[in-house]
mmCIF file of C-alpha atoms in Angstrom:
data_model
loop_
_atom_site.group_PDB
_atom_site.id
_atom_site.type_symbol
_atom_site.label_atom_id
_atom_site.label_comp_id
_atom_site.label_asym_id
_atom_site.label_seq_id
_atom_site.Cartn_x
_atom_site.Cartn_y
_atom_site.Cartn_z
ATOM 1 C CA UNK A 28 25.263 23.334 19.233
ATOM 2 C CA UNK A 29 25.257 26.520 21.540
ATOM 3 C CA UNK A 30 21.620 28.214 22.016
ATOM 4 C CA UNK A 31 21.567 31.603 20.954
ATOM 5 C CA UNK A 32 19.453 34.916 22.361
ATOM 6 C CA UNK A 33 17.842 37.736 20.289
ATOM 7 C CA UNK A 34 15.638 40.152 20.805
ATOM 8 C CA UNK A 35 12.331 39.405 19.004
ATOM 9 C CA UNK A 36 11.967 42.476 17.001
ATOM 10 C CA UNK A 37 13.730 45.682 16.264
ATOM 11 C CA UNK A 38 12.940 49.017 13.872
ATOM 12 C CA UNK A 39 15.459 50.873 12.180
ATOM 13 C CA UNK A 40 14.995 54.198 10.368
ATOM 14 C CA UNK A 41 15.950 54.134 6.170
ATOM 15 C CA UNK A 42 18.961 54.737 5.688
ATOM 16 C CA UNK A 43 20.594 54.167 9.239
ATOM 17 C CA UNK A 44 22.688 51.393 10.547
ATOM 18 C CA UNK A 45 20.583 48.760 11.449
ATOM 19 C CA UNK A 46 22.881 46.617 15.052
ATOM 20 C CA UNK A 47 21.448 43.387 15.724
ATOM 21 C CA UNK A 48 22.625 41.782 18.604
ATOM 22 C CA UNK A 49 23.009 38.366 19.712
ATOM 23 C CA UNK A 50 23.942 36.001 22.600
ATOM 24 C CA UNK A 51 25.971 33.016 22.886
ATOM 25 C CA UNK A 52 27.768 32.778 25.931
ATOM 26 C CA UNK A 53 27.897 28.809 25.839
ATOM 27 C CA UNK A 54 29.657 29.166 22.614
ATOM 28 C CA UNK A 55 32.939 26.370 22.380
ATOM 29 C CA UNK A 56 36.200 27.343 20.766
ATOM 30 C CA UNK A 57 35.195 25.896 17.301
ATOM 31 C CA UNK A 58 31.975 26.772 17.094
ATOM 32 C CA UNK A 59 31.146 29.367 14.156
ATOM 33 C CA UNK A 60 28.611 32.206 14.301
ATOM 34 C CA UNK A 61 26.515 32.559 11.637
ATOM 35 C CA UNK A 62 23.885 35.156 10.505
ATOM 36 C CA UNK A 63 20.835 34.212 8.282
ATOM 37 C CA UNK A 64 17.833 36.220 7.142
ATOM 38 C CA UNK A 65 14.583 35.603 5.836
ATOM 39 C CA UNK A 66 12.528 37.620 3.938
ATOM 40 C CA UNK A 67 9.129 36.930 3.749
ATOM 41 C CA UNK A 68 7.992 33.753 1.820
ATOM 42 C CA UNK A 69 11.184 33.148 0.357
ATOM 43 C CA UNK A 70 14.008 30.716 1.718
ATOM 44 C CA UNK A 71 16.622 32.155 4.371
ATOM 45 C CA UNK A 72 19.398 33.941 2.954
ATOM 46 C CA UNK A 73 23.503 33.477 4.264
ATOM 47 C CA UNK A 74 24.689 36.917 5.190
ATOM 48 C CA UNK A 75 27.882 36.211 7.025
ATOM 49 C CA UNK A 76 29.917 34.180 9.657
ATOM 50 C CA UNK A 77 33.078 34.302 11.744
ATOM 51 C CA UNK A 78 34.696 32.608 14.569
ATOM 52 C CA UNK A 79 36.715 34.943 16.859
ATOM 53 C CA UNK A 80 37.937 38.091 14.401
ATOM 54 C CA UNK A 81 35.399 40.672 12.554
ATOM 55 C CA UNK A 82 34.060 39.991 9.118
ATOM 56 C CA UNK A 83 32.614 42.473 6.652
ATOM 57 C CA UNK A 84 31.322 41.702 3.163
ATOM 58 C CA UNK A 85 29.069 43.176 0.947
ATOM 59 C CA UNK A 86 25.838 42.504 2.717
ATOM 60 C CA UNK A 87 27.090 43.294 6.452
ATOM 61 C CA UNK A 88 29.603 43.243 9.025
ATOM 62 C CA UNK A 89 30.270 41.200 11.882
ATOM 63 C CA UNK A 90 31.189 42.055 15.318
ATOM 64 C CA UNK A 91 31.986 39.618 17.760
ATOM 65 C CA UNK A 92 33.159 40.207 21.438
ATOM 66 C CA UNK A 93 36.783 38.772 21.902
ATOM 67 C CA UNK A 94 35.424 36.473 24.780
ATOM 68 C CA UNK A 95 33.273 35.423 21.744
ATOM 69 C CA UNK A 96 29.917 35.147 23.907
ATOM 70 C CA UNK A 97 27.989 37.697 21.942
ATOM 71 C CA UNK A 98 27.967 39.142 18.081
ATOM 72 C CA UNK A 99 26.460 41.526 16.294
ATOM 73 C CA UNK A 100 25.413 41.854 12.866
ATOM 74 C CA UNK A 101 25.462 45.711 11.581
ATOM 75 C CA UNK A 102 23.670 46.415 7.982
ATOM 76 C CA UNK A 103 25.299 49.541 7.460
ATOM 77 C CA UNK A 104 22.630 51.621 5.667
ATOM 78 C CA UNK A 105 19.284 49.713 5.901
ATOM 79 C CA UNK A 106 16.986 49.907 2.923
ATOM 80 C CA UNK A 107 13.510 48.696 3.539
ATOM 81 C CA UNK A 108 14.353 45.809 1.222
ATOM 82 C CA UNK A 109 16.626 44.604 4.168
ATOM 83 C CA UNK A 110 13.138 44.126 6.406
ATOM 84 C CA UNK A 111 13.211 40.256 7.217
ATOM 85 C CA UNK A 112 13.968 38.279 10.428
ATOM 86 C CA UNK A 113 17.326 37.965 11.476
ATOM 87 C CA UNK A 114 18.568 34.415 12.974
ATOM 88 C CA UNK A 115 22.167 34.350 14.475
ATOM 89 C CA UNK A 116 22.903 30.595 14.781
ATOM 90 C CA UNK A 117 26.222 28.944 16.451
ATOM 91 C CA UNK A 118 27.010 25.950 14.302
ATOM 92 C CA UNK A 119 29.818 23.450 14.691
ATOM 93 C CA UNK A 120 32.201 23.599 11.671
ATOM 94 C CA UNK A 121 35.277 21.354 10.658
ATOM 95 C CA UNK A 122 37.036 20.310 7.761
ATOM 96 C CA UNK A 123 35.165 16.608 9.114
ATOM 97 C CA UNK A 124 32.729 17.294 11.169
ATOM 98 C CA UNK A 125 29.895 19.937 10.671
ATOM 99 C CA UNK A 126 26.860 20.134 13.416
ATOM 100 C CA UNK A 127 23.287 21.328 12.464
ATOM 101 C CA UNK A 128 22.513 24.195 11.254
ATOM 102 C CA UNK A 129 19.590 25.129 13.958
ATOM 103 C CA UNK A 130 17.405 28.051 13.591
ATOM 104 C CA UNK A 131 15.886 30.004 16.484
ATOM 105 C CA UNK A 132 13.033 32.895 16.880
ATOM 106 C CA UNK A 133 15.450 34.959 15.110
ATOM 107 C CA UNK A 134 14.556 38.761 15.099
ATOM 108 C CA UNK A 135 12.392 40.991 13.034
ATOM 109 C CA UNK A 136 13.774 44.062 11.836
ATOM 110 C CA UNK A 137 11.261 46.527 10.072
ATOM 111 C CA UNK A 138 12.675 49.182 8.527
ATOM 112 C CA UNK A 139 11.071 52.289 8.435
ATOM 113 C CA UNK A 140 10.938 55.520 5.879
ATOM 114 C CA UNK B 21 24.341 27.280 -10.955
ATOM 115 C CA UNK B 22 20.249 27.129 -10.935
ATOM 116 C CA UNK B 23 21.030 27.402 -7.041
ATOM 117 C CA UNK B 24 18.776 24.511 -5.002
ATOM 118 C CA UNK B 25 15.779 23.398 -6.892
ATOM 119 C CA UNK B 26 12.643 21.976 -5.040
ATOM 120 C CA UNK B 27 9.398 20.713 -6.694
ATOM 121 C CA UNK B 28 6.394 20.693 -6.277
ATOM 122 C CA UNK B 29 5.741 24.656 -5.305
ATOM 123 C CA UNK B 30 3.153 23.727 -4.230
ATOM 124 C CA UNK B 31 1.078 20.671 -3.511
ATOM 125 C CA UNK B 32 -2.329 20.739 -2.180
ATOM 126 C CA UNK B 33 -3.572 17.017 -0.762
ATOM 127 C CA UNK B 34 -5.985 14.946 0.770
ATOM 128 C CA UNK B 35 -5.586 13.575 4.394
ATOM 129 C CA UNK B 36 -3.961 10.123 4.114
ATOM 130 C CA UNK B 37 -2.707 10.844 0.759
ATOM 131 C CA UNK B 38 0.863 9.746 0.264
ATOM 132 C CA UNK B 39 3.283 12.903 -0.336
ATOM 133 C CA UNK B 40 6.740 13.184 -1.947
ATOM 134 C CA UNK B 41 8.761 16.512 -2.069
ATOM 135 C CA UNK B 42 11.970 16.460 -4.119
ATOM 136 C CA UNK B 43 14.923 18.378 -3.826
ATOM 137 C CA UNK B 44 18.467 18.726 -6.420
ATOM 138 C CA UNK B 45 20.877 20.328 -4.288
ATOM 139 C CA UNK B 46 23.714 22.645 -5.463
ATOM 140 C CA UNK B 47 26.384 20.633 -7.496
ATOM 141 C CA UNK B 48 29.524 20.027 -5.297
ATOM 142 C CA UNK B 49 27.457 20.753 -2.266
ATOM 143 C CA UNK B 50 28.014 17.378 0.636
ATOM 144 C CA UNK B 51 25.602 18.441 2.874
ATOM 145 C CA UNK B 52 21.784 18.516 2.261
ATOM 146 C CA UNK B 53 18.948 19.068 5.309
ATOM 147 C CA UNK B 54 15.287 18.914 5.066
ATOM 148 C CA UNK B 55 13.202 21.871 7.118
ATOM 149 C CA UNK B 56 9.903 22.330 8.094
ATOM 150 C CA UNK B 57 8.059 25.879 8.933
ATOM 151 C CA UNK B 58 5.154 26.418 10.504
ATOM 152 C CA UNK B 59 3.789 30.071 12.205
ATOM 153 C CA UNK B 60 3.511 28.045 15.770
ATOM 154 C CA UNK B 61 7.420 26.383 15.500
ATOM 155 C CA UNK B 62 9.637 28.307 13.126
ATOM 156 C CA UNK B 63 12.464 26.495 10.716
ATOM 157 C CA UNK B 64 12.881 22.974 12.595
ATOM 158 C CA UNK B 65 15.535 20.928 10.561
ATOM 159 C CA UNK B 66 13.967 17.432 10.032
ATOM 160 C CA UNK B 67 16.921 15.658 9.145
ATOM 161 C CA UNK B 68 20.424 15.981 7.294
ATOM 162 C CA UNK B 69 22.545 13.979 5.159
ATOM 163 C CA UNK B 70 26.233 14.727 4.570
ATOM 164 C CA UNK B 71 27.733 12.623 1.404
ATOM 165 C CA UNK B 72 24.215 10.852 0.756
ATOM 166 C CA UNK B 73 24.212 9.536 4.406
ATOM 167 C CA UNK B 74 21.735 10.835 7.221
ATOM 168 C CA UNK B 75 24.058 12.407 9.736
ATOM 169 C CA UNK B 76 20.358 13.264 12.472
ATOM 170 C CA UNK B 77 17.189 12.778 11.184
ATOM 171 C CA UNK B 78 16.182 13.589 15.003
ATOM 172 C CA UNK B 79 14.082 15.821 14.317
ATOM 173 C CA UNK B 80 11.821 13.930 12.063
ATOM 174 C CA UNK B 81 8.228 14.221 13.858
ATOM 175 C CA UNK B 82 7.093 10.179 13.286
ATOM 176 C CA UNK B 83 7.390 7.465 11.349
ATOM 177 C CA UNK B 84 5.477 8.768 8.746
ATOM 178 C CA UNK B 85 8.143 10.698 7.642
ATOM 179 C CA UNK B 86 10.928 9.365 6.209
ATOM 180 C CA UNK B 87 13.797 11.010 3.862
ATOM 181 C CA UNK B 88 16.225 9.624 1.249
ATOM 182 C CA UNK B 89 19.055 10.872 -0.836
ATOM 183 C CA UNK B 90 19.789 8.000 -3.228
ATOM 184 C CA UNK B 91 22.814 10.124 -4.814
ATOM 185 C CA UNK B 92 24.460 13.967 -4.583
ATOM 186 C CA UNK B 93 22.212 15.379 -6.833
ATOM 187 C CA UNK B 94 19.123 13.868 -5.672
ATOM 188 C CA UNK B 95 16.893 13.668 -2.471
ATOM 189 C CA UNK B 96 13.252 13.164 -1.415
ATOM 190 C CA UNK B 97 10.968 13.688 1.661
ATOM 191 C CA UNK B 98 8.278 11.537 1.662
ATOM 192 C CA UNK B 99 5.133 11.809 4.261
ATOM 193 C CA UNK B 100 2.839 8.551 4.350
ATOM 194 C CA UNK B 101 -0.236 9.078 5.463
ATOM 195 C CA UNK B 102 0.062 12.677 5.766
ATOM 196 C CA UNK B 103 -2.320 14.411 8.012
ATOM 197 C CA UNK B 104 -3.701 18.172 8.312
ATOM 198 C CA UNK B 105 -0.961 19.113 11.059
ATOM 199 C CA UNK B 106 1.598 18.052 8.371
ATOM 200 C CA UNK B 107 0.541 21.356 6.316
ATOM 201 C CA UNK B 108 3.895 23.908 6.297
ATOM 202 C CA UNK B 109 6.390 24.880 3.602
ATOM 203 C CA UNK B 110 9.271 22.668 3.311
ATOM 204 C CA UNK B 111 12.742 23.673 3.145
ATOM 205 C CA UNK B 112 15.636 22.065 1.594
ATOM 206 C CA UNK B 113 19.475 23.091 1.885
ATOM 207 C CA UNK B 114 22.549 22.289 0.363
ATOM 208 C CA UNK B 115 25.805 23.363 1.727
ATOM 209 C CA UNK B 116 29.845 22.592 1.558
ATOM 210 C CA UNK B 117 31.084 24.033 4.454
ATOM 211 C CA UNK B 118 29.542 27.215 5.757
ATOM 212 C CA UNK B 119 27.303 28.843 3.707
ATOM 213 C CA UNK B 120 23.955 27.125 3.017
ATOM 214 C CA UNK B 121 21.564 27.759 0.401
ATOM 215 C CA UNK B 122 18.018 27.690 0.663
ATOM 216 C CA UNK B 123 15.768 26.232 -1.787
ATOM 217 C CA UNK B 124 12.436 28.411 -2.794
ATOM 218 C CA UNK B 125 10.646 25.768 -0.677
ATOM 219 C CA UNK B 126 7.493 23.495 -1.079
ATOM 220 C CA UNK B 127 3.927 25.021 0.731
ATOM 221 C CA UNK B 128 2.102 21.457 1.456
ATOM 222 C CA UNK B 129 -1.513 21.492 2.481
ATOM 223 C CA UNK B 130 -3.461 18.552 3.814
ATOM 224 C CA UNK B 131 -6.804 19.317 3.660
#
């Protein structure tokens, strides 16, 4: 599975979009990006995922670049319930074959009143 | 759907102790993987199965540690002897195709 790179940590203001980039420019053409979070002390949590075209549901959206070597993942207003690390992860996924499901550093986001 | 289910909470054991964490994955769900965190090495995946059958168990530290998954609703990690650097909370996932779900995890110490 492609590596991915994100910045370590990040604030964000209440109520402001929170952007949280990442990098994946060894990506291959059926390779998925996928955004996880993890609030403290609790399991990670799916947000979203996409291949080439943008996604939005009602956690986040999902930008990724159309030469698919970077994403990112934009909580729309932040709340300081969305404070957690961040891990973007690029996972192989087919209807019969499906890679790991690595985890990097990931990126803490504090949000801040 | 109780979501992923993992027990013990928490488990608190002596060095050379033998230790079993259990998992009951999502019903439906064909893939199931084992992680480990720790402050010094994040979320390492230990091993996953998909349809009861251990796809990588690469990154299982040592021999010590060993995994099964006798059926879909069922699997165990098992650490014999565990040691002190064994202490983390355990992870276990279940998943169909993309999203995975995240059990509340296990918090071993080996004291």
């Amino acid at each position: 599975d492609a590596k991915t790179t994100q910045p370590p940590s990040m604030d964000c203001a209440e109520g402001r979009a929170a952007n949280l980039p990442c990098n994946h420019s060894t990506i291959s053409g059926n390779e998925y990006v996928y955004w996880y979070r993890q609030i403290h002390s609790q399991g990670p949590q799916y947000i979203i995922h996409g291949l080439k075209n943008n996604e939005t549901n009602e956690m986040a959206s999902l930008i990724i670049t159309e030469d698919r070597k970077s994403s990112t993942l934009i909580l729309p207003h932040a709340t300081l319930r969305d404070t957690a690390v961040y891990y973007c992860i690029v996972r192989l996924t087919g209807s019969s074959n499906t890679g790991k499901l690595i985890f990097g550093q990931g990126t803490t986001l504090q949000v801040k009143p | 759907d109780a979501g992923v289910i993992q027990s013990p909470r928490h488990e608190v054991t002596e060095m050379g102790q033998e230790v079993t964490l259990r998992c009951k994955p999502i019903s439906g769900h064909d893939y199931l993987f084992w992680y480990r965190q720790t402050m010094m090495r994040g979320l390492e995946l230990l091993i996953y199965f998909n349809n009861n059958v251990p796809i990588d168990d690469s990154g299982m530290p040592e021999d010590r540690f060993s995994a099964k998954m006798p059926n879909a609703s069922f699997s165990t990690l098992k650490i014999q002897p565990s040691e002190p650097r064994d202490s983390a909370v355990y992870f276990c996932a279940s998943s169909r195709r993309h999203e995975a779900f995240f059990g509340q995890g296990t918090r071993l110490t080996v004291v």
